Amino acid sequence: MTTILAVRSLGMLLCDTQGTYGTMHHQARKAFCNGAGLYAAAGDAHDCELFLAWVTDGEIREEKPTLHESFTAVALLTSYAIRHCSDKLAWEDIFENVWAIGSGREFAIGALCADVSPHDAMLIAAQCDVFTGEPIQCFTLEKVGDYPKGVWLS
């Protein structure tokens, strides 16, 4: 799947770039900005594209696309709020300082508990989870205005 990590206190969203199709691996973009914050999605590539269209321009559309059960997403908003989204496209507020999604989430959270940097935590997740791969992308809220709206960040 992937590993995506949001750190509220640092205004930081990190994600790996490995896409997996069967036994093949490729580079994939998993994060985007819509002006309201940073978003990252994990799951089927088609589901991620549908999710992007659903939150384009910061306005969540009334009509919800149907996504696979394995889809999940996280948002780090400009207010520093973290929100989690399931395949049902229902948002849940997260009150913890750190939130991770994807198959390598436990490795990333565990590494942070051992007091490593968020970037190093993602590198550890990439070493331990075959569905998480380098390079690691790091995005910060202080640069949200510099990111193009509604496009996948790379």
Coordinates of C-alpha atoms in Angstrom, one line a residue:
M1 CA 0.0 0.0 0.0
T2 CA 2.1 3.0 1.2
T3 CA 3.0 5.1 4.2
I4 CA 1.8 8.6 4.8
L5 CA 2.6 10.6 8.0
A6 CA 1.1 13.9 9.2
V7 CA 2.8 15.8 12.1
R8 CA 0.6 18.6 13.4
S9 CA 3.2 20.4 15.5
L10 CA 5.6 20.7 12.5
G11 CA 2.9 21.4 9.9
M12 CA 4.4 18.5 7.9
L13 CA 3.0 15.8 5.7
L14 CA 5.4 13.1 4.5
C15 CA 4.7 10.2 2.0
D16 CA 6.6 7.6 0.2
T17 CA 6.6 7.5 -3.6
Q18 CA 6.4 3.8 -4.3
G19 CA 3.4 2.6 -6.3
T20 CA 2.8 -1.2 -6.5
Y21 CA 1.1 -3.1 -9.3
G22 CA 1.3 -6.8 -8.6
T23 CA 5.0 -7.5 -8.2
M24 CA 6.1 -4.3 -10.1
H25 CA 7.1 -1.1 -8.4
H26 CA 7.0 2.4 -9.9
Q27 CA 7.2 6.0 -8.7
A28 CA 3.8 7.5 -7.7
R29 CA 2.6 10.9 -6.5
K30 CA 0.4 10.6 -3.4
A31 CA 0.1 14.2 -2.1
F32 CA -1.7 17.3 -3.4
C33 CA -2.7 20.7 -2.3
N34 CA -6.0 22.4 -2.8
G35 CA -5.4 25.7 -1.0
A36 CA -7.1 24.5 2.2
G37 CA -4.1 22.3 3.1
L38 CA -2.1 19.2 2.2
Y39 CA -3.8 15.9 1.3
A40 CA -2.4 12.5 0.7
A41 CA -4.2 9.3 -0.4
A42 CA -3.4 5.6 -0.2
G43 CA -5.1 2.9 -2.2
D44 CA -5.9 2.2 -5.8
A45 CA -4.6 4.8 -8.2
H46 CA -8.0 5.3 -9.8
D47 CA -9.5 5.8 -6.3
C48 CA -6.9 8.5 -5.6
E49 CA -7.8 10.3 -8.8
L50 CA -11.5 10.2 -7.9
F51 CA -10.6 11.5 -4.4
L52 CA -8.6 14.4 -5.9
A53 CA -11.6 15.4 -8.1
W54 CA -13.9 15.2 -5.1
V55 CA -11.9 17.7 -3.0
T56 CA -10.7 20.0 -5.9
D57 CA -10.6 23.7 -5.1
G58 CA -11.3 23.1 -1.4
E59 CA -15.0 22.5 -1.9
I60 CA -16.1 18.9 -1.1
R61 CA -18.6 17.9 -3.7
E62 CA -22.0 16.6 -2.8
E63 CA -21.8 13.6 -5.0
K64 CA -19.4 11.1 -3.5
P65 CA -17.6 8.6 -5.8
T66 CA -17.5 4.9 -4.9
L67 CA -14.1 3.8 -3.7
H68 CA -12.5 0.5 -2.8
E69 CA -12.5 -0.6 0.8
S70 CA -8.7 -0.2 0.9
F71 CA -8.8 3.5 0.2
T72 CA -7.8 5.9 2.9
A73 CA -6.6 9.5 3.0
V74 CA -5.3 12.1 5.4
A75 CA -5.5 15.9 5.3
L76 CA -3.3 18.4 7.1
L77 CA -5.2 21.7 6.9
T78 CA -3.8 25.2 7.1
S79 CA -5.4 25.4 10.6
Y80 CA -3.0 22.6 11.5
A81 CA -6.0 20.3 12.0
I82 CA -5.5 16.6 10.9
R83 CA -8.4 14.8 9.3
H84 CA -8.7 11.2 8.2
C85 CA -11.0 10.0 5.4
S86 CA -12.1 6.5 4.8
D87 CA -13.4 4.8 1.6
K88 CA -16.9 6.1 2.5
L89 CA -15.5 9.6 2.2
A90 CA -16.5 10.4 5.8
W91 CA -14.0 12.9 7.5
E92 CA -12.9 12.2 11.0
D93 CA -11.1 14.8 13.1
I94 CA -7.8 13.5 14.6
F95 CA -6.7 15.0 17.9
E96 CA -3.3 13.3 18.2
N97 CA -0.2 15.3 17.2
V98 CA 0.8 12.5 14.8
W99 CA -1.3 10.4 12.4
A100 CA -0.2 7.8 9.9
I101 CA -2.0 5.7 7.3
G102 CA -1.0 2.9 5.0
S103 CA 0.8 -0.4 5.4
G104 CA 3.9 1.1 7.0
R105 CA 2.1 3.3 9.6
E106 CA 3.1 1.2 12.6
F107 CA 6.7 1.3 11.6
A108 CA 6.6 5.1 11.2
I109 CA 4.8 5.7 14.4
G110 CA 7.1 3.3 16.3
A111 CA 10.2 5.0 14.9
L112 CA 8.8 8.4 16.0
C113 CA 8.4 7.0 19.5
A114 CA 12.1 6.2 19.5
D115 CA 12.7 9.9 19.0
V116 CA 13.8 10.0 15.4
S117 CA 12.9 12.8 12.9
P118 CA 9.7 12.3 10.8
H119 CA 11.9 11.9 7.7
D120 CA 14.0 9.2 9.4
A121 CA 10.8 7.5 10.6
M122 CA 9.6 7.3 7.0
L123 CA 13.0 5.8 5.9
I124 CA 12.6 3.2 8.7
A125 CA 9.1 2.4 7.4
A126 CA 10.5 2.0 3.9
Q127 CA 13.1 -0.5 5.2
C128 CA 10.5 -2.5 7.1
D129 CA 7.5 -2.5 4.8
V130 CA 7.8 -3.8 1.2
F131 CA 4.9 -1.6 0.1
T132 CA 6.7 1.6 1.2
G133 CA 9.6 2.9 -0.9
E134 CA 11.9 5.8 -1.3
P135 CA 12.4 8.6 -2.1
I136 CA 10.4 10.2 0.7
Q137 CA 8.5 13.4 0.0
C138 CA 8.1 16.1 2.7
F139 CA 5.6 18.9 2.4
T140 CA 5.0 21.7 4.9
L141 CA 2.1 24.0 5.5
E142 CA 4.2 27.1 5.4
K143 CA 4.6 26.5 1.6
V144 CA 0.9 25.8 0.9
G145 CA 0.6 29.1 -1.0
D146 CA 3.5 28.1 -3.2
Y147 CA 1.9 24.8 -4.3
P148 CA -0.4 24.8 -7.4
K149 CA -4.1 24.2 -6.4
G150 CA -5.7 20.9 -7.2
V151 CA -2.7 19.1 -8.7
W152 CA -0.6 16.2 -7.4
L153 CA 2.6 17.4 -5.7
S154 CA 5.9 16.0 -6.8

